Coordinates of C-alpha atoms in Angstrom, one line a residue:
M1127 CA 119.6 158.3 105.0
I1128 CA 120.6 156.4 108.3
P1129 CA 122.3 158.6 110.7
V1130 CA 125.7 159.2 109.2
H1131 CA 127.9 157.1 112.1
A1132 CA 125.6 154.4 111.6
D1133 CA 126.0 154.4 108.2
K1134 CA 129.8 154.7 108.4
V1135 CA 129.7 151.7 111.0
L1136 CA 128.1 149.3 108.6
D1137 CA 130.4 150.2 105.7
I1138 CA 133.7 149.5 107.9
L1139 CA 132.0 146.4 109.1
Q1140 CA 131.3 145.2 105.4
L1141 CA 135.1 145.9 104.7
V1142 CA 136.1 143.6 107.6
L1143 CA 133.9 141.1 106.7
Y1144 CA 133.9 140.9 103.2
I1145 CA 137.6 140.8 102.1
P1146 CA 138.1 137.4 104.0
L1147 CA 134.8 136.7 101.8
L1148 CA 136.8 137.8 98.6
L1149 CA 140.0 135.9 99.3
L1150 CA 138.0 132.8 99.8
S1151 CA 135.8 133.0 96.9
Q1152 CA 138.7 133.0 94.9
Y1153 CA 140.1 130.2 96.4
C1154 CA 137.0 128.4 95.6
L1155 CA 137.5 129.8 91.9
L1156 CA 140.7 128.4 91.5
R1157 CA 139.9 124.7 93.3
H1158 CA 136.5 124.3 91.7
G1159 CA 137.6 124.2 88.0
R1160 CA 136.1 125.1 85.0
R1161 CA 132.8 124.0 85.7
G1162 CA 132.8 126.3 88.8
I1163 CA 134.1 129.4 86.9
L1164 CA 130.9 131.1 86.0
G1165 CA 129.8 130.9 89.7
W1166 CA 132.7 131.7 91.9
F1167 CA 133.7 134.3 89.2
Y1168 CA 130.4 136.2 90.1
V1169 CA 130.9 135.4 93.9
G1170 CA 133.9 137.2 93.8
A1171 CA 132.6 140.1 91.6
F1172 CA 129.8 140.2 94.3
C1173 CA 132.2 140.7 97.0
M1174 CA 134.4 142.9 95.2
I1175 CA 131.5 145.3 94.5
R1176 CA 130.6 145.7 98.3
L1177 CA 134.0 146.7 99.2
I1178 CA 134.0 149.4 96.3
A1179 CA 130.3 150.3 97.2
A1180 CA 131.4 150.7 101.0
G1181 CA 134.5 152.2 100.4
L1182 CA 132.6 155.2 98.1
K1183 CA 130.2 155.5 101.1
I1184 CA 132.7 156.1 103.7
H1185 CA 134.5 158.6 101.3
S1186 CA 131.4 160.2 100.5
D1187 CA 130.5 160.6 104.6
N1188 CA 133.7 162.2 105.2
T1189 CA 133.6 164.6 102.3
T1190 CA 129.6 165.4 101.7
A1191 CA 126.7 165.4 103.3
T1192 CA 124.8 163.1 101.1
Q1193 CA 125.7 160.2 99.1
S1194 CA 127.7 159.9 96.0
S1195 CA 126.2 159.1 92.8
G1196 CA 128.9 157.0 92.3
A1197 CA 128.4 155.1 95.8
T1198 CA 124.6 154.9 95.0
I1199 CA 125.3 153.2 91.5
V1200 CA 127.7 150.6 92.6
D1201 CA 125.6 149.7 95.8
N1202 CA 122.5 149.0 93.7
I1203 CA 124.4 147.2 91.0
G1204 CA 125.4 144.6 93.3
L1205 CA 122.4 143.2 93.3
S1206 CA 123.0 141.4 89.9
P1207 CA 126.4 139.8 90.5
V1208 CA 124.7 137.8 93.8
I1209 CA 121.6 136.8 91.1
L1210 CA 124.4 135.5 88.6
A1211 CA 126.5 133.9 91.3
A1212 CA 123.6 131.7 92.4
L1213 CA 123.0 131.1 88.7
G1214 CA 126.3 129.8 88.1
L1215 CA 126.5 127.8 91.1
L1216 CA 123.0 126.1 90.5
H1217 CA 124.6 125.4 86.9
E1218 CA 127.3 123.5 88.5
A1219 CA 125.3 121.6 91.2
R1220 CA 123.1 120.3 88.3
T1221 CA 126.1 119.3 86.5
A1222 CA 128.0 117.4 89.1
R1223 CA 124.6 115.8 90.0
G1224 CA 123.8 114.4 86.7
S1225 CA 120.9 116.7 86.0
V1226 CA 122.2 118.2 83.0
R1227 CA 120.7 115.9 80.0
N1228 CA 122.0 118.1 77.2
T1229 CA 124.9 120.3 77.9
K1230 CA 124.0 122.7 74.7
I1231 CA 120.5 123.3 76.2
E1232 CA 121.7 123.8 79.8
W1233 CA 124.1 126.3 78.6
L1234 CA 121.7 128.0 76.3
V1235 CA 119.3 128.6 79.3
V1236 CA 122.2 129.7 81.4
L1237 CA 123.1 132.4 78.7
Q1238 CA 119.6 133.7 78.4
I1239 CA 118.6 134.2 81.8
H1240 CA 122.4 135.8 82.1
M1241 CA 121.4 137.9 79.6
L1242 CA 117.9 138.9 81.3
V1243 CA 119.6 139.5 84.9
T1244 CA 122.6 141.8 82.7
A1245 CA 119.6 143.9 81.1
G1246 CA 117.8 144.7 84.4
L1247 CA 121.5 145.7 85.8
A1248 CA 121.7 147.8 82.9
L1249 CA 118.5 149.6 83.4
V1250 CA 118.9 149.9 87.0
A1251 CA 122.4 151.3 86.3
V1252 CA 120.9 153.9 83.9
G1253 CA 118.2 154.7 85.9
V1254 CA 120.3 155.8 89.0
S1255 CA 122.4 157.7 87.1
S1256 CA 119.8 159.6 85.4
L1257 CA 118.6 160.8 89.0
F1258 CA 122.0 162.5 89.6
K1259 CA 122.0 164.7 86.3
T1260 CA 122.3 168.5 86.8
K1261 CA 119.0 168.4 84.8
P1262 CA 117.4 165.0 85.8
S1263 CA 114.2 163.2 84.2
P1264 CA 112.4 161.7 87.2
D1265 CA 110.0 160.2 85.4
S1266 CA 112.1 158.5 82.8
A1267 CA 114.4 157.6 85.5
M1268 CA 111.8 155.8 87.7
T1269 CA 110.5 154.1 84.7
L1270 CA 113.9 152.8 84.3
L1271 CA 114.5 151.5 87.8
K1272 CA 111.3 149.7 87.7
A1273 CA 112.0 148.2 84.7
G1274 CA 115.2 146.9 85.8
F1275 CA 113.6 145.7 89.0
A1276 CA 111.1 144.1 87.3
I1277 CA 113.4 142.0 85.3
M1278 CA 115.9 141.0 87.9
F1279 CA 112.9 139.9 89.9
L1280 CA 111.9 137.8 87.0
G1281 CA 115.5 136.3 86.6
W1282 CA 115.5 135.7 90.6
G1283 CA 111.8 133.7 89.7
I1284 CA 113.4 131.8 87.0
I1285 CA 116.5 130.8 89.2
V1286 CA 113.8 129.4 92.1
G1287 CA 112.0 127.3 89.7
L1288 CA 115.1 125.8 87.8
C1289 CA 116.4 125.3 91.5
L1290 CA 113.4 123.8 92.8
W1291 CA 113.4 120.9 89.6
S1292 CA 116.7 120.4 90.2
F1293 CA 116.3 118.8 93.7
R1294 CA 114.7 115.8 91.4
R1295 CA 116.8 112.6 91.5
P1296 CA 118.0 112.7 87.9
T1297 CA 118.0 109.3 85.9
S1298 CA 121.6 109.1 85.7
Y1299 CA 122.0 108.8 89.6
D1300 CA 123.4 105.2 89.6
Q1301 CA 126.0 106.5 87.2
V1302 CA 127.1 109.3 89.6
D1303 CA 129.9 108.9 92.1
P1304 CA 128.0 109.2 95.5
T1305 CA 130.9 111.7 97.1
I1306 CA 130.4 114.0 94.0
F1307 CA 126.4 113.6 94.0
R1308 CA 126.6 114.2 98.0
D1309 CA 129.0 117.5 97.5
A1310 CA 126.7 118.9 94.7
T1311 CA 123.9 118.5 96.8
I1312 CA 125.5 120.4 99.4
L1313 CA 126.2 123.5 96.5
L1314 CA 122.4 122.8 95.3
N1315 CA 121.0 123.7 99.0
A1316 CA 123.0 126.4 99.0
V1317 CA 121.8 127.9 96.6
F1318 CA 118.2 127.4 97.5
F1319 CA 118.9 128.8 101.0
S1320 CA 120.5 131.9 99.5
L1321 CA 117.8 132.7 97.8
P1322 CA 115.2 134.2 100.3
F1323 CA 118.3 136.7 101.0
I1324 CA 118.8 137.5 97.7
L1325 CA 115.1 138.2 97.1
L1326 CA 115.1 140.4 100.7
R1327 CA 117.9 142.4 99.2
A1328 CA 116.1 143.2 96.2
I1329 CA 112.9 144.2 97.7
Y1330 CA 115.1 146.3 100.0
G1331 CA 116.5 148.3 96.9
A1332 CA 113.2 148.3 95.1
L1333 CA 112.0 150.3 98.1
N1334 CA 114.8 152.1 98.8
L1335 CA 114.9 153.6 95.5
F1336 CA 111.4 154.1 94.4
G1337 CA 110.5 156.2 97.8
S1338 CA 107.9 158.1 98.1
G1339 CA 108.9 161.0 95.3
N1340 CA 111.0 161.5 92.5
T1341 CA 114.4 161.4 94.3
I1342 CA 116.7 158.6 95.9
G1343 CA 116.4 157.9 99.5
T1344 CA 113.1 159.4 100.1
S1345 CA 111.5 156.0 101.5
S1346 CA 111.1 155.5 104.9
F1347 CA 113.6 152.6 104.7
S1348 CA 116.3 155.1 103.9
S1349 CA 116.4 156.3 107.6
N1350 CA 115.5 153.4 109.0
V1351 CA 118.6 151.7 110.7
P1352 CA 116.9 148.1 111.4
A1353 CA 115.7 148.0 108.3
D1354 CA 118.9 148.9 106.7
V1355 CA 120.9 146.4 108.5
I1356 CA 118.8 143.3 108.2
M1357 CA 116.9 143.4 104.2
N1358 CA 120.5 145.2 103.2
V1359 CA 123.5 144.6 105.1
L1360 CA 122.8 141.0 106.6
A1361 CA 121.0 139.7 103.8
Q1362 CA 123.7 139.9 101.2
L1363 CA 125.9 139.2 103.7
A1364 CA 124.2 136.1 104.3
A1365 CA 123.8 134.9 100.7
A1366 CA 127.7 135.4 100.2
V1367 CA 128.7 133.6 103.7
I1368 CA 126.4 130.8 102.2
F1369 CA 128.0 130.6 98.9
V1370 CA 131.4 130.6 100.5
V1371 CA 131.2 128.0 103.1
A1372 CA 129.5 125.5 100.8
G1373 CA 132.1 126.2 98.1
V1374 CA 134.9 125.5 100.6
R1375 CA 133.4 122.2 101.7
T1376 CA 132.9 121.1 98.3
V1377 CA 136.3 122.1 96.6
R1378 CA 136.5 118.2 96.3
L1379 CA 134.2 118.6 93.3
G1380 CA 137.1 120.7 91.0
A1381 CA 139.4 117.8 91.9
M1382 CA 137.3 114.6 90.9
G1383 CA 135.9 115.6 87.8
F1384 CA 132.2 114.9 86.6
K1385 CA 130.7 113.9 83.6
E1386 CA 128.8 116.2 81.6
N1387 CA 125.7 114.5 79.5
S1388 CA 124.9 115.4 75.8
H1389 CA 122.1 113.3 75.0
P1390 CA 118.9 114.4 74.2
L1391 CA 116.1 115.4 76.3

């Protein structure tokens, strides 16, 4: 674990920063309309989870010498909402740019990736909770954690591929309003630039949980303040800020409306 005083400062800092981000994400949820519901719901959920995790860790630091199971679980399940937020915003951007040629197939792909990441989340949550049981089964818990993170890394990779594919100029480009296309491209770029930060946070979470033994926090990263600040706090904060800034800049997408194509591929 990193020093208590440093940990508490980081947690308080997150409380201060994520409250306005949560409010702005709700503003984007309202302004982006129904096509942005999936992405902005998860941006808000991610900010809320970060606030809950910071609050639990502050309470844990004030009452016990070790981090509570609740704080650890909430801290690690936050990776899933930020991945799903990227997926949702990517879907909104693709739809607005005219990249979606078949709405049903698009939603089927989005649903499959959503289920994949959610499965990874469930495995990580069960794995972490298993390590805090009275009679833990370290081998079983570590297997669940590794499987969960592997699935989430896979989900991240699929989103990267879909994001890169979406940069192609769509065949219906001439039919899309230039202003809508420009704003949608801003949103697409936001997703693209957030993905390295999400990956950095995922790597930190995996290394921190697996550690060098069968208990949480045995990795050298657990006591490395620079690693915690850069790979944990700043990485996911950067992703949230990128999402929110892009969302505020593109609120016109919800007001303008745009056509969703439904012809076959």
